[in-house]
Structure formats: structure tokens, C-alpha cells
CSV table of C-alpha atoms in Angstrom, one decimal:
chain,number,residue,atom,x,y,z
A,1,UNK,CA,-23.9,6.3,-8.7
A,2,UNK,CA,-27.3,5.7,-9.1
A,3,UNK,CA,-29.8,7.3,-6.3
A,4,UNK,CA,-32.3,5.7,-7.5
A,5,UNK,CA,-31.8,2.4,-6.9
A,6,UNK,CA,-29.7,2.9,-3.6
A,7,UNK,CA,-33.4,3.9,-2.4
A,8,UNK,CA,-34.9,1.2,-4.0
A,9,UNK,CA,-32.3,-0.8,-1.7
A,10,UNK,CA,-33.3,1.1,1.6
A,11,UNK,CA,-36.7,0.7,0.8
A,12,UNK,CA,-36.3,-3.0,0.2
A,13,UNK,CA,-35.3,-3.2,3.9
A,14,UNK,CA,-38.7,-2.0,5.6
A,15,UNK,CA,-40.9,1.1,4.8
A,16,UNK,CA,-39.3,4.1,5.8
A,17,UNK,CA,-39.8,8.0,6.1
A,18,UNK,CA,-38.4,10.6,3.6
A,19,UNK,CA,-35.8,12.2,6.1
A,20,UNK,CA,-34.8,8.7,7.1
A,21,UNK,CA,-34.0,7.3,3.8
A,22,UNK,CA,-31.9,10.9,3.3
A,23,UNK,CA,-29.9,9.8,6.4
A,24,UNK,CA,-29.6,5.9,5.6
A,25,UNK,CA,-28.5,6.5,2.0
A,26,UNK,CA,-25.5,8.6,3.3
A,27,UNK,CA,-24.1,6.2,6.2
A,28,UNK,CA,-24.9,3.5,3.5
A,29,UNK,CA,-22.1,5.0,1.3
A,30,UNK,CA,-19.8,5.3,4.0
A,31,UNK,CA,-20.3,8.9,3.8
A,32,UNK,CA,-18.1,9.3,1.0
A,33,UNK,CA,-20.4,10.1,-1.9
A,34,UNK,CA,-21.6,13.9,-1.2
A,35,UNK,CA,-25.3,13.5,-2.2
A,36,UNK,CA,-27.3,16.5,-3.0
A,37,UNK,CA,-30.4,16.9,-0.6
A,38,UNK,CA,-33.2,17.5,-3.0
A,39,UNK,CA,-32.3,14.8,-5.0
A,40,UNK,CA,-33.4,12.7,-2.7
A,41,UNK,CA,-36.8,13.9,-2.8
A,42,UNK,CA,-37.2,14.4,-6.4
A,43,UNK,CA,-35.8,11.0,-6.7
A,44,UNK,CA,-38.4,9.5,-4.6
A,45,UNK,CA,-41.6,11.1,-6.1
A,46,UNK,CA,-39.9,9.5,-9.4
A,47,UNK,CA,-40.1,6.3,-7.7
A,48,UNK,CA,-43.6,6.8,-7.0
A,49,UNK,CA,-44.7,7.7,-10.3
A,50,UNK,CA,-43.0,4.9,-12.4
A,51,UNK,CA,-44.9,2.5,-9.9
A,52,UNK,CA,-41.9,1.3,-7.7
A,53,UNK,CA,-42.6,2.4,-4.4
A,54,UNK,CA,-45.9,4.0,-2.4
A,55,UNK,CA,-46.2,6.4,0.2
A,56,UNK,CA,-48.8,6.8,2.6
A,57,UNK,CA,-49.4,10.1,1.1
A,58,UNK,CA,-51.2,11.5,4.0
A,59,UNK,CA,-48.7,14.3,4.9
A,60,UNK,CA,-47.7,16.9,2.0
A,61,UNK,CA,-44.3,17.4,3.6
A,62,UNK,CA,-41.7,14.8,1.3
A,63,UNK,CA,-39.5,14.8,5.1
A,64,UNK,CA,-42.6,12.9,7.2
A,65,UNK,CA,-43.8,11.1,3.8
A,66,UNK,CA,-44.0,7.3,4.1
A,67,UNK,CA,-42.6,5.2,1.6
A,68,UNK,CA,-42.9,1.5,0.9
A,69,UNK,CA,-41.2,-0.5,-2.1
A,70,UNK,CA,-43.5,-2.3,-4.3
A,71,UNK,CA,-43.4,-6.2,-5.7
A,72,UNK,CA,-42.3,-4.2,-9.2
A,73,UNK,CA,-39.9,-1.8,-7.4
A,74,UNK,CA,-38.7,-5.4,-5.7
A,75,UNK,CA,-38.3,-6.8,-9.5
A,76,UNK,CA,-36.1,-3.5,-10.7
A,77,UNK,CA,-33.9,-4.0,-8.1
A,78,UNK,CA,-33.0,-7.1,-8.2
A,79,UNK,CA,-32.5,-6.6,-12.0
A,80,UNK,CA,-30.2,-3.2,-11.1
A,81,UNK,CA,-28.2,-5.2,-8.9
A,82,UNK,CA,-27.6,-8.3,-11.5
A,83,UNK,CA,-26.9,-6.1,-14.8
A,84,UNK,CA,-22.9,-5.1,-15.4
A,85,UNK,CA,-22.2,-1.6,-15.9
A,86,UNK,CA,-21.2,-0.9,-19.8
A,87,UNK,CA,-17.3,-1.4,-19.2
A,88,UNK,CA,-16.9,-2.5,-23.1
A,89,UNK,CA,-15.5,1.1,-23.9
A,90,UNK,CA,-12.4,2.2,-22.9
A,91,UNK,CA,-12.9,5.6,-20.9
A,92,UNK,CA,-10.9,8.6,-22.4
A,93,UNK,CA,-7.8,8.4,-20.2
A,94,UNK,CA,-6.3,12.0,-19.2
A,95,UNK,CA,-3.5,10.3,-17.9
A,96,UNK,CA,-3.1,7.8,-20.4
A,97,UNK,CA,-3.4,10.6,-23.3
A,98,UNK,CA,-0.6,12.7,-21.4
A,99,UNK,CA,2.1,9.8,-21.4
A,100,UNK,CA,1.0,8.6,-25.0
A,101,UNK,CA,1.9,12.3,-26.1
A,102,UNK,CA,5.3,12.2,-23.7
A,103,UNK,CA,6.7,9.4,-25.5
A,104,UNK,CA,6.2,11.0,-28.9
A,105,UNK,CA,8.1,14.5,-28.1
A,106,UNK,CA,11.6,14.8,-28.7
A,107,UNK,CA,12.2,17.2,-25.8
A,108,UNK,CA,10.5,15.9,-23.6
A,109,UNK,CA,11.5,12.8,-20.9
A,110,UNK,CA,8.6,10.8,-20.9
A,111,UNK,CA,10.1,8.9,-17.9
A,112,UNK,CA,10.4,11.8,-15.7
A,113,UNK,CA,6.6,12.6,-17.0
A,114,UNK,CA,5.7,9.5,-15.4
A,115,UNK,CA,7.4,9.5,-12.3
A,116,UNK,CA,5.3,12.8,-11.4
A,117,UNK,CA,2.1,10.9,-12.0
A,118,UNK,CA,3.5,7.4,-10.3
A,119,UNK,CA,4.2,10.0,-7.3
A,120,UNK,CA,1.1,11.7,-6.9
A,121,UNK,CA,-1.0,8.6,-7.3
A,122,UNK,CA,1.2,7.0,-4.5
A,123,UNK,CA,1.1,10.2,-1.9
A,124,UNK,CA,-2.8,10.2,-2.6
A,125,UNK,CA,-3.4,6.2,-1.7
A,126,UNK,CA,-1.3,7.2,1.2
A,127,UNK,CA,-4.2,9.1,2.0
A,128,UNK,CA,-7.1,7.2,1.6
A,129,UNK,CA,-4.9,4.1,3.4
A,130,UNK,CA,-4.6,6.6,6.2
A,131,UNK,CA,-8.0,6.9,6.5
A,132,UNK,CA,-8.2,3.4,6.9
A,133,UNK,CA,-5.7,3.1,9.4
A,134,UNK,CA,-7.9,4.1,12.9
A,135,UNK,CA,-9.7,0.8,13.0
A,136,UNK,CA,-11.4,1.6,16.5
A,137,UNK,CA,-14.7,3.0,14.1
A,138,UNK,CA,-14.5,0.6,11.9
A,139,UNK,CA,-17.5,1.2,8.9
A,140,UNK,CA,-17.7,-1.3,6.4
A,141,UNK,CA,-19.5,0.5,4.1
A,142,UNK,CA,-16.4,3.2,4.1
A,143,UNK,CA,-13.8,0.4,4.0
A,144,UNK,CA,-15.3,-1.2,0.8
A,145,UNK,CA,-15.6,2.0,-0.9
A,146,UNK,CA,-12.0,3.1,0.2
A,147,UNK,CA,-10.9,-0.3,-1.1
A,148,UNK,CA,-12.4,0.7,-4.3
A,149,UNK,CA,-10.6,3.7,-4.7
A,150,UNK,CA,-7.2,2.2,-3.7
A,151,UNK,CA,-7.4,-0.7,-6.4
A,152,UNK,CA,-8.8,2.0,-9.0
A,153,UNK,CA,-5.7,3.7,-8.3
A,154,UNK,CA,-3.1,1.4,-7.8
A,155,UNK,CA,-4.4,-0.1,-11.2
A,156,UNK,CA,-3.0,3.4,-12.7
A,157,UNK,CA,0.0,3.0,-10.3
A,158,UNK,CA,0.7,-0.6,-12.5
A,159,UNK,CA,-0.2,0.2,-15.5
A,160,UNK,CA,2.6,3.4,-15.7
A,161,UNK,CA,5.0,0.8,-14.0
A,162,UNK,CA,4.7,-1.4,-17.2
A,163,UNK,CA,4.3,1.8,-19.5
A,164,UNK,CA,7.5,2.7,-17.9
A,165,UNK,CA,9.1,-1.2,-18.4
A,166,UNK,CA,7.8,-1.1,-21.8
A,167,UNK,CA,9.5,2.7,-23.2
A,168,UNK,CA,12.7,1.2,-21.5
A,169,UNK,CA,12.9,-1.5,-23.7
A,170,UNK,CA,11.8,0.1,-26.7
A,171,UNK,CA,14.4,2.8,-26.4
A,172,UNK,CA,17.1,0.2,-25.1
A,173,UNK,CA,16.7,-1.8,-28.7
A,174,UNK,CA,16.4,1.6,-30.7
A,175,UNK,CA,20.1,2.5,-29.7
A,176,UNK,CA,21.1,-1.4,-30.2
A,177,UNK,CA,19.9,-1.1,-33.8
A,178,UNK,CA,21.7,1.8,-34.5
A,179,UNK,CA,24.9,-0.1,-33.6
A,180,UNK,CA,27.0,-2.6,-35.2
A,181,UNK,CA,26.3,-5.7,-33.7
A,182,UNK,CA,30.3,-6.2,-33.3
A,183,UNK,CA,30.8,-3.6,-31.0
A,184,UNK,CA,30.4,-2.9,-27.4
A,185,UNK,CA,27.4,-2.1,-25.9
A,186,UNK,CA,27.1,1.5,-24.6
A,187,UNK,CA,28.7,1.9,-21.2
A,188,UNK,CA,25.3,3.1,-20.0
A,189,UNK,CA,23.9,0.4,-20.5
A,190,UNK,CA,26.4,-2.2,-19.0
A,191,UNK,CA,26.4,-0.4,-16.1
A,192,UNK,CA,22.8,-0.1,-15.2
A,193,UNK,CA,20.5,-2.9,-13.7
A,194,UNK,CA,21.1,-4.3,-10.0
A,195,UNK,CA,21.5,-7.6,-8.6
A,196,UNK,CA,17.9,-8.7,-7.3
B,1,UNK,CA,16.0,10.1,17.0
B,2,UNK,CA,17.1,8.4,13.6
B,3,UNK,CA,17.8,4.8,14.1
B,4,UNK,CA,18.9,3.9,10.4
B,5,UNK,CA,21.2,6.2,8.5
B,6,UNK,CA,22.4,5.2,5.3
B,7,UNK,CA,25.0,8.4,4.1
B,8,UNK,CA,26.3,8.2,0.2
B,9,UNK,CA,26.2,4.3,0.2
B,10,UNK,CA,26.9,2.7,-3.1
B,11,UNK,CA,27.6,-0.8,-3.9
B,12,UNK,CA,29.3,-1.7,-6.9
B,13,UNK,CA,29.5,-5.9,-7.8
B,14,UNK,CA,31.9,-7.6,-10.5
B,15,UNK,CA,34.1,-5.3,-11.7
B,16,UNK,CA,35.9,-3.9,-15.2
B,17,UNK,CA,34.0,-4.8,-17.9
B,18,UNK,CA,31.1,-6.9,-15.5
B,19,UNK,CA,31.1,-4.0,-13.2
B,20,UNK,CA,27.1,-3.3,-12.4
B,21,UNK,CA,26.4,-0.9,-9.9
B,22,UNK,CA,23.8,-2.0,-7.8
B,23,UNK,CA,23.2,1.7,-5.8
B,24,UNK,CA,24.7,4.5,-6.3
B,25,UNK,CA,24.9,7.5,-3.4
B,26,UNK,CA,21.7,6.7,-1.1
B,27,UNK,CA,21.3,8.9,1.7
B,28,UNK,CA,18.0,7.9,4.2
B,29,UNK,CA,17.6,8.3,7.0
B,30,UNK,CA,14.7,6.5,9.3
B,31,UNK,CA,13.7,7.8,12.8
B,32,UNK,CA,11.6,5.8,15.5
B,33,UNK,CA,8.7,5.5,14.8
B,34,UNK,CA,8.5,5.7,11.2
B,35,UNK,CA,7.6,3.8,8.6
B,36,UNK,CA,9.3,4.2,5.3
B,37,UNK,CA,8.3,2.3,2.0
B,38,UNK,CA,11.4,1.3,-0.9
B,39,UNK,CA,9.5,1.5,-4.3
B,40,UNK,CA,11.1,0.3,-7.6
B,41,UNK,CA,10.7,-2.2,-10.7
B,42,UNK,CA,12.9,-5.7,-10.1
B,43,UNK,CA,16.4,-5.1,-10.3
B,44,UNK,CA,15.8,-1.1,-9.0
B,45,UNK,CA,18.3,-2.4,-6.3
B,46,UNK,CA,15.9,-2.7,-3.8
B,47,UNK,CA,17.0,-5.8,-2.1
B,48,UNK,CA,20.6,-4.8,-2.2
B,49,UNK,CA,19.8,-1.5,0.0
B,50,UNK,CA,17.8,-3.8,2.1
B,51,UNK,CA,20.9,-6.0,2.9
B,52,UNK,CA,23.4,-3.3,3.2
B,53,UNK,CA,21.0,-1.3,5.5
B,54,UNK,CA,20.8,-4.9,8.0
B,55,UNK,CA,24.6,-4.9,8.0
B,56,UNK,CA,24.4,-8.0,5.7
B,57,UNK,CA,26.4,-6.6,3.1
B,58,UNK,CA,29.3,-4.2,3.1
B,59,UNK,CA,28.3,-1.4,0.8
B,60,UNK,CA,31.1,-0.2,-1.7
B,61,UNK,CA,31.6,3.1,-0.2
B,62,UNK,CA,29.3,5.6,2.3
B,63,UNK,CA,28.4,4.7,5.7
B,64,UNK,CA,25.8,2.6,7.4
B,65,UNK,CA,25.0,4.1,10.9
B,66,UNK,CA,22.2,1.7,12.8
B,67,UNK,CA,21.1,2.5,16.3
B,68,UNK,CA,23.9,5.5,16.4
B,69,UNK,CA,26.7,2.7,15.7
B,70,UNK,CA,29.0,2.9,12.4
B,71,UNK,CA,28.6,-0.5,11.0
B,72,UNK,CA,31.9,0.2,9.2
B,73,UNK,CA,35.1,-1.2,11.4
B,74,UNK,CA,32.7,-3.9,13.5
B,75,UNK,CA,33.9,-6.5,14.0
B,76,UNK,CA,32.2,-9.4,12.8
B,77,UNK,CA,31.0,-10.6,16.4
B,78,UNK,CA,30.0,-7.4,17.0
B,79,UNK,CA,28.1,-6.9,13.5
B,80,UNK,CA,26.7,-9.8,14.6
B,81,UNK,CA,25.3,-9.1,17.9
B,82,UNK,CA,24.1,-5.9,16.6
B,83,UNK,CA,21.8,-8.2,14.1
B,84,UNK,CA,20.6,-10.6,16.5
B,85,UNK,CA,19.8,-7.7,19.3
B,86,UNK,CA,18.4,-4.6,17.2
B,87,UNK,CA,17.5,-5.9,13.6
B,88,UNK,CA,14.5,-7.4,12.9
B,89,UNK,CA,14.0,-9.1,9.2
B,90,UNK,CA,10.7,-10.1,7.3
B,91,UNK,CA,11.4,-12.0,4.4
B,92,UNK,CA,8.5,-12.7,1.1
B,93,UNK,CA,8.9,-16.4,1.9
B,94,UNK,CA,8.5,-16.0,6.0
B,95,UNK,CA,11.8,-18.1,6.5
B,96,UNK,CA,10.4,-20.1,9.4
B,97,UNK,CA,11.9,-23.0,10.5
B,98,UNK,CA,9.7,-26.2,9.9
B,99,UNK,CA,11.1,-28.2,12.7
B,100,UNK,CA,10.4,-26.0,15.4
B,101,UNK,CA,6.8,-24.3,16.8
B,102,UNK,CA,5.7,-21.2,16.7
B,103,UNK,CA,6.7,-19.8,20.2
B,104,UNK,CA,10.4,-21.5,19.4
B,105,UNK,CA,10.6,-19.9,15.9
B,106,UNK,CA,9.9,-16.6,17.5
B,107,UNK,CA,12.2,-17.0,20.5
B,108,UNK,CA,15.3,-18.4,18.6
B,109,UNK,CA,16.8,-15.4,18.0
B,110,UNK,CA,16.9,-14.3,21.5
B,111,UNK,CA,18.3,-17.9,22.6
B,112,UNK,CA,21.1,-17.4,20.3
B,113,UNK,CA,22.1,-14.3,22.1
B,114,UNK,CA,22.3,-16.1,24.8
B,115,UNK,CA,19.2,-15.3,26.8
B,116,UNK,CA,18.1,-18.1,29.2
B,117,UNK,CA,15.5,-20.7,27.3
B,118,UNK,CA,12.5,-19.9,29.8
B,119,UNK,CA,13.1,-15.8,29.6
B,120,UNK,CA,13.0,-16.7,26.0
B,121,UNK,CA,9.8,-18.3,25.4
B,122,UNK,CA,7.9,-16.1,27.8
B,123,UNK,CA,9.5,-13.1,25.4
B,124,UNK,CA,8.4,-15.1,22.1
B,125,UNK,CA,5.0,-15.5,24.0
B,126,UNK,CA,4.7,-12.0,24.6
B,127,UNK,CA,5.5,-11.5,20.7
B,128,UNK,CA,2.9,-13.6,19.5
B,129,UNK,CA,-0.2,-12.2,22.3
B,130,UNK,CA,0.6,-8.9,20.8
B,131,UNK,CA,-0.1,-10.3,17.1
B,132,UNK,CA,-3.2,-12.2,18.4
B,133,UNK,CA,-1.7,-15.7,17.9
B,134,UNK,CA,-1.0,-16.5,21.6
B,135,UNK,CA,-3.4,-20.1,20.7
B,136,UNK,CA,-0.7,-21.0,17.7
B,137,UNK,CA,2.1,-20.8,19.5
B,138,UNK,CA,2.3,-24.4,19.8
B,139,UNK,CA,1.4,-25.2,16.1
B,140,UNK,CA,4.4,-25.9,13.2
B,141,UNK,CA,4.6,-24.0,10.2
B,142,UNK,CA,3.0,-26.5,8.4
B,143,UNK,CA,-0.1,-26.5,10.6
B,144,UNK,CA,-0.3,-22.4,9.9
B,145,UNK,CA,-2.3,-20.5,7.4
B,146,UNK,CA,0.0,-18.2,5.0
B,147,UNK,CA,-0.8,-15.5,6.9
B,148,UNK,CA,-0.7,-16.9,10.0
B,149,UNK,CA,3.2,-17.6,9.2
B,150,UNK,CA,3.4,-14.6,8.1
B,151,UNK,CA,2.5,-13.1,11.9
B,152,UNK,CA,4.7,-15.3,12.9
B,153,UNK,CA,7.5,-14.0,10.8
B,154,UNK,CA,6.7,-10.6,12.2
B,155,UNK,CA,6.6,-11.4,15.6
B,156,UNK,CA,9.7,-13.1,15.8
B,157,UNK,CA,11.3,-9.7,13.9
B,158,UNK,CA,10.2,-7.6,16.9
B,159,UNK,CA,10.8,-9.8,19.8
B,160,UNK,CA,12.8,-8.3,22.2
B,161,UNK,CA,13.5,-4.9,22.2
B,162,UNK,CA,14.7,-4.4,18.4
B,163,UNK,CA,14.7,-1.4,17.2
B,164,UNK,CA,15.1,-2.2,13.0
B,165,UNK,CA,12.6,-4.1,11.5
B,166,UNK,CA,13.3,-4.7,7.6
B,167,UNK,CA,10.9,-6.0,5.4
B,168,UNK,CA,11.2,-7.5,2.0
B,169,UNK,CA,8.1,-7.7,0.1
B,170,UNK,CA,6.4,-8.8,3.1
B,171,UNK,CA,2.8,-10.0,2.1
B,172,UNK,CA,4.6,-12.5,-0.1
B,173,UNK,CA,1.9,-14.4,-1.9
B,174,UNK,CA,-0.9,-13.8,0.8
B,175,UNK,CA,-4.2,-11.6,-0.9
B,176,UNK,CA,-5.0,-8.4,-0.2
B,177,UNK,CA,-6.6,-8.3,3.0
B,178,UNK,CA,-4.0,-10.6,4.3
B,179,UNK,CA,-1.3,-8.4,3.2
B,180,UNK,CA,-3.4,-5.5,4.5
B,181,UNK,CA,-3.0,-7.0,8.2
B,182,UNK,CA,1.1,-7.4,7.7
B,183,UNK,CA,0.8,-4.1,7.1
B,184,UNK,CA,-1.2,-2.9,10.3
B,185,UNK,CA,1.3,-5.2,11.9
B,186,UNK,CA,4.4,-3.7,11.3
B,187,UNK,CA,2.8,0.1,11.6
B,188,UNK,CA,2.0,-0.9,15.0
B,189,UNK,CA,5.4,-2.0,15.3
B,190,UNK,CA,6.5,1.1,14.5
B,191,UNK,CA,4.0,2.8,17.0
B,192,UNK,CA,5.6,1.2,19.3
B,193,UNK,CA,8.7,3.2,19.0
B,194,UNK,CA,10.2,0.7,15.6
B,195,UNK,CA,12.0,2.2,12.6
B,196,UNK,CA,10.7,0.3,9.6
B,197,UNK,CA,11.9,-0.2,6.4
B,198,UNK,CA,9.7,-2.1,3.4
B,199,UNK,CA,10.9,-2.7,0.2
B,200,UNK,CA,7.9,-3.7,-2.3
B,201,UNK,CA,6.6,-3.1,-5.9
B,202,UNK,CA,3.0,-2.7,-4.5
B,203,UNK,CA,1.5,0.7,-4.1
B,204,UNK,CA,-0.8,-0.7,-2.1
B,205,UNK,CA,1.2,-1.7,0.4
B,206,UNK,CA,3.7,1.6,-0.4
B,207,UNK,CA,0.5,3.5,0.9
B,208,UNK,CA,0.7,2.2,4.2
B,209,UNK,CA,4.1,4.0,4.7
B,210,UNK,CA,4.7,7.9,6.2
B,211,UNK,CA,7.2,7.9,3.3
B,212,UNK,CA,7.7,6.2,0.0
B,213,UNK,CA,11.0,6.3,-1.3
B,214,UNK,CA,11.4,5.6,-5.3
B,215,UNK,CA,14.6,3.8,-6.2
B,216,UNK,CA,15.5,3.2,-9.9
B,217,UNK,CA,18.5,1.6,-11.8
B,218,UNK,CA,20.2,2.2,-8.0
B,219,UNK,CA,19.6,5.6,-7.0
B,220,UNK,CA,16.8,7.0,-5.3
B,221,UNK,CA,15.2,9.1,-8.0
B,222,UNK,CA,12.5,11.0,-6.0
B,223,UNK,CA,10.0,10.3,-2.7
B,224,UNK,CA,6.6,11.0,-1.8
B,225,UNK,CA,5.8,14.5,0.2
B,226,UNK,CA,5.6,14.3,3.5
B,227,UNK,CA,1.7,13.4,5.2
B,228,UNK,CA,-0.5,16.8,5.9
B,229,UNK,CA,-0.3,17.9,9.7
B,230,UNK,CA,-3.6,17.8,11.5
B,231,UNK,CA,-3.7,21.2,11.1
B,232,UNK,CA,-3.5,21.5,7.1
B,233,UNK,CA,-6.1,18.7,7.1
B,234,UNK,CA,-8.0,21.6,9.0
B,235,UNK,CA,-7.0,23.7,6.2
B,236,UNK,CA,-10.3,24.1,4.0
B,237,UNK,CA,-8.0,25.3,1.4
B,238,UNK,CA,-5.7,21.9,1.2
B,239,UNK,CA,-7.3,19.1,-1.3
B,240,UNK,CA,-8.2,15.9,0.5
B,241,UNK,CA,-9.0,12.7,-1.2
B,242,UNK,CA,-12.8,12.6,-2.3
B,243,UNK,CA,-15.3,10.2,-4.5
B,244,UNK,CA,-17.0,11.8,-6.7
């Protein structure tokens, strides 16, 4: 979450005072992301230094300073907002470690492993949904960033699902090799499955 | 007040060496007002609990109690009636009828039990104001948007006074936001005093439910916990969501 740029943003609307853009940049967010107050500050003297935006400078107090975005503040943030975040590494998945250890262990039922993270996820999008739900004060900015969160999660949500498809499958053909193809397959597995 | 019970149903299909059992010993029960979610991979046996709990299908054993009557022993007029007067189904493919409009989609059901045409159509009006499509009532399938027959799917499952409505994957092939809005339709179906059932693969729309149930190979393998109370949300020492 960069701070510095969400200013930049604000600022890119009009000039604006120091306790205002503390204010804006939290209802911007949908008042999701806790922000730490003296960030805000620090961040915007930064901003002043590196040339990106100018305040009036007549008060010493940061709260009744004045700011304005510059023509190269204007430029930085229009590159910001163009420039991908580095996705090209995959991020060191808790989850995914704990399941990729699960399958390996003899004793333990990687399927029921995966059920207790498939639930949690599930009971904790039934939260954020729920906080969707009361549409009489409707915020975009929280909706977007609640929508966000949902398809981060349910993307876990699917990807255990098809873990969970493929260690089926795997273990399904394990016991078939171990068979002679001439005899019957195990009861368990002719009696599993459903009609759709 | 619980208006769907299911108690040890099973349902067995084929039989000796092609026997597959479909479910196996589901008990749920859903009370008015509630919305509960059916979550499992294809062939979890989803759609079969879906049919059993509409009186569709005779389960193999266990008991299917809807609107405190026994499904087991009705005849089939009055298995019938039962569907046309307190079930309500939403099907992935809407299942409208293309030679009829909107308003007469929605309002079939209660001509066919009997209800005089005009009372009928002012009832499938009512349906469709309440899903905000009281200006397509007019319009054929074909003239409507996915989601837009989708609505009308939904409003001709509540007509009336029905007290079931039974969902099967019910945002279909409609995106995310449109499948959002089924959702909000059928929760304010159900805050309306409607038991609702949804069987779908899609967390997403899962999340929408007070419960999610998780069905596997045929048996209901575990659920979600119930929602917080207003007063553990209170509780500074219960975790709530955050982004940090």
C-alpha cells in the first residue's frame, strides 16, 4: 500500500491541507487499511523534498500546512498508476506449504487438513460478504476493496478444491496399480461418486 | 420454525454390483428465514439432495418433512400441490418458458393451482415490482439480459406465498456482479420470512449464506460455524476480518 502515491492522488485533485489529506486518504480506502497518523506527515514532507508537491509553507504546523502537487509529482503518478506490481515471484504460501507437507506424511489425512482450511476461508468470506450486505451506505471505495479480499480468498478456496481433486486421483490410481488389472475394483471405490 | 427437515435421508441408485450411493444419512434442517449454502465438488451429490429436499425424488430411506408435512405417504396430487403452493425452484439455466412473457412465466405456476388468471398476473406483477423488473414484464425471454432472466427465474420461485425456495447453482453463467444481485435476491427472499437452500461450487456465492454446509462423496462432512451475534462483534477480544 503505498502512502505515497495515494497522496500524490489526493493532491492531484486540488490543493489541500495536511489534516485534510489525513482524512481523504482514509475514506478513500474505504476505511479498511488502518493508516498510521504520522505517516502521513512524514510522508508529505518527503513529497516535498523529492520535488513532487509544494506547500505554502507559511504555517510551521504539518495539520494547517498547504500542499499542492507539482507538474513532476503529476508525471510520477501517472507512471505509479501504469507500472504492474512485481507478481513474477510466487509469494511463500503458508497455506500452500502446510498441504504440500500433508500429502507427504503417512499419518496424516491431508484431506481432512484441507477441509479445515477450505472451512475457515469460507466462514471468513462470509464475513467480509456480510459486510457487504447493508447496501443502504453503500461506499464504493469499501465495496472494491472488499471485492478484493473476497476474490483473493476464494482464489485459495479453488485452488484447495483442485488440490483436493488432484490427491483424489493420485491416490485413486496408486491403489489401482497395486491391483491386478483382472480383478474387482475395491468396493470403496464402486460405491463412491453421486449421480450429478 | 424449521420449514425443511431432511432426517437420515440416503439415496441409493442402481443396485448390486452398479449400486452408487448418491447420499448417505443427511440430517438439515432449514428454518424461516435462513439461508443455507450446499458446498461440494461435481458428483458431491449436491443436486440429488436438492431434488429429494423439493419432493422430486423419493430418497432411499430417512424422511423428508417440508412445511411440517411428511413427504413420505403423499400422495402424488398432494406431493404435487405441496410443489406448486410452497416450493420455489431456481435452476443454472433459468428454465423459462420462451413462448410466454415475463409476468406469464412468473404467474404460471399459480394458474396451474388453479388460481383465477387475473389474481394471477397481478401476483406475478407483484413478484417482478419487488425484483425491480415491473417495465419487463411484458418482454420474452429472448428480449431479456441473462440476468434479467435470471430475476425472472427468481421471482416466479417466490410468487405467492412459498415458503421453500431451492436453488441450483443459481448465477448460472452470469459474472460476478450479476451473480452478486441473485444473491441479494434470494437473501431478501429469505428476509421476507423464506427458507432457502443453494447448492453451488462457488465460495463466493457460499459466502452469502448464514450457513454453508460441505457435502462430499454423499455425506455432509462438516459446516461453517455459525455468524458472530452482534454482541461478540462488540467483543474486542473476537477476530474480525481486516486488510492489512
Amino acid at each position: 500500500m503505498s502512502i505515497r502515491h495515494s497522496l500524490l492522488a489526493l493532491l492531484s485533485e486540488g490543493p489541500k491541507y495536511g489534516f485534510q489529506l489525513r482524512q481523504e486518504f482514509e475514506t478513500s480506502t474505504g476505511d479498511v487499511w488502518p493508516l498510521n497518523v504520522g505517516q502521513v506527515y512524514t510522508t508529505l514532507q518527503r513529497l516535498e523534498r523529492d520535488g513532487l508537491a509544494q506547500s505554502d509553507d507559511v504555517e510551521e504546523d504539518e495539520r494547517q500546512k498547504n500542499y499542492r502537487i507539482t507538474e513532476k509529482g503529476g508525471e510520477e503518478l501517472s507512471r505509479w498508476l501504469r507500472t504492474p506490481p512485481d507478481l513474477s515471484e510466487p509469494p511463500r504460501d503458508e497455506l500452500v506449504i502446510k498441504v504440500l507437507v500433508a500429502s507427504r506424511l503417512p499419518n496424516v489425512d491431508v484431506f481432512d487438513v484441507i477441509q479445515v482450511h477450505r472451512r475457515y476461508l469460507v466462514q471468513l468470506m462470509q464475513q467480509w460478504t456480510r459486510m457487504k450486505e447493508d447496501e443502504s451506505h453503500f461506499d464504493l471505495a469499501f465495496a472494491l476493496a472488499v471485492d478484493a479480499e473476497l476474490f483473493r480468498l476464494d482464489s485459495v478456496v479453488r485452488w484447495l478444491d483442485s488440490a483436493d481433486g488432484r490427491l483424489r486421483r493420485v491416490s485413486l490410481e496408486s491403489v489401482e496399480s497395486t491391483m491386478d488389472s483382472t480383478f474387482a475394483l475395491p468396493s470403496n471405490r464402486r460405491r463412491t461418486g453421486a449421480r450429478r | 420454525m424449521s420449514i425443511l427437515e431432511l432426517q437420515r435421508v440416503s439415496k441409493v441408485y442402481g443396485e448390486g454390483d452398479t449400486e452408487v450411493d448418491a447420499l448417505t444419512d443427511i440430517d438439515l434442517s432449514v428454518n424461516r428465514g435462513s439461508l443455507v449454502a450446499i458446498m461440494g465438488p461435481s458428483g458431491s451429490g449436491k443436486s440429488t439432495l436438492l431434488t429429494i429436499a423439493g419432493s422430486l425424488e423419493e430418497p432411499t430411506s430417512g424422511d423428508v418433512i417440508i412445511d411440517g408435512a411428511r413427504v413420505r405417504g403423499m400422495s402424488r396430487n398432494d406431493k404435487a400441490r405441496l410443489r406448486r403452493r410452497t416450493v420455489g425452484y431456481v435452476f443454472q439455466d433459468f428454465n423459462l418458458l420462451a413462448g410466454l412473457t415475463a409476468v406469464e412465466n412468473v404467474s404460471l405456476p399459480l394458474e396451474l393451482d388453479g388460481i383465477p388468471m387475473k389474481k394471477a398476473r397481478s401476483k406475478g406483477m407483484a413478484a417482478l415490482e419487488g425484483l425491480g423488473l415491473a417495465d419487463r414484464a411484458e418482454s420474452y425471454p429472448d428480449q431479456l439480459s441473462g440476468g434479467e432472466r435470471q430475476r425472472v427465474a427468481i421471482a416466479r420461485a417466490v410468487v405467492g406465498e412459498r415458503s421453500l425456495l431451492l436453488a441450483d447453482e443459481p448465477s448460472g453463467a452470469l459474472d460476478s456482479v450479476n451473480g452478486e444481485s441473485v444473491m441479494r435476491m434470494i437473501l431478501t427472499a429469505c428476509h421476507g420470512g423464506v427458507a432457502a437452500v443453494v447448492v453451488t461450487h462457488d465460495a463466493k456465492l457460499a459466502s452469502w449464506a448464514d450457513r454453508v454446509v460441505f457435502l462430499r462423496d454423499g455425506q455432509a462432512v462438516d459446516e461453517t460455524l455459525p455468524p458472530p451475534s452482534p454482541e461478540e462483534l462488540l467483543n474486542p477480544d473476537v477476530p474480525k476480518p481486516s486488510l492489512s
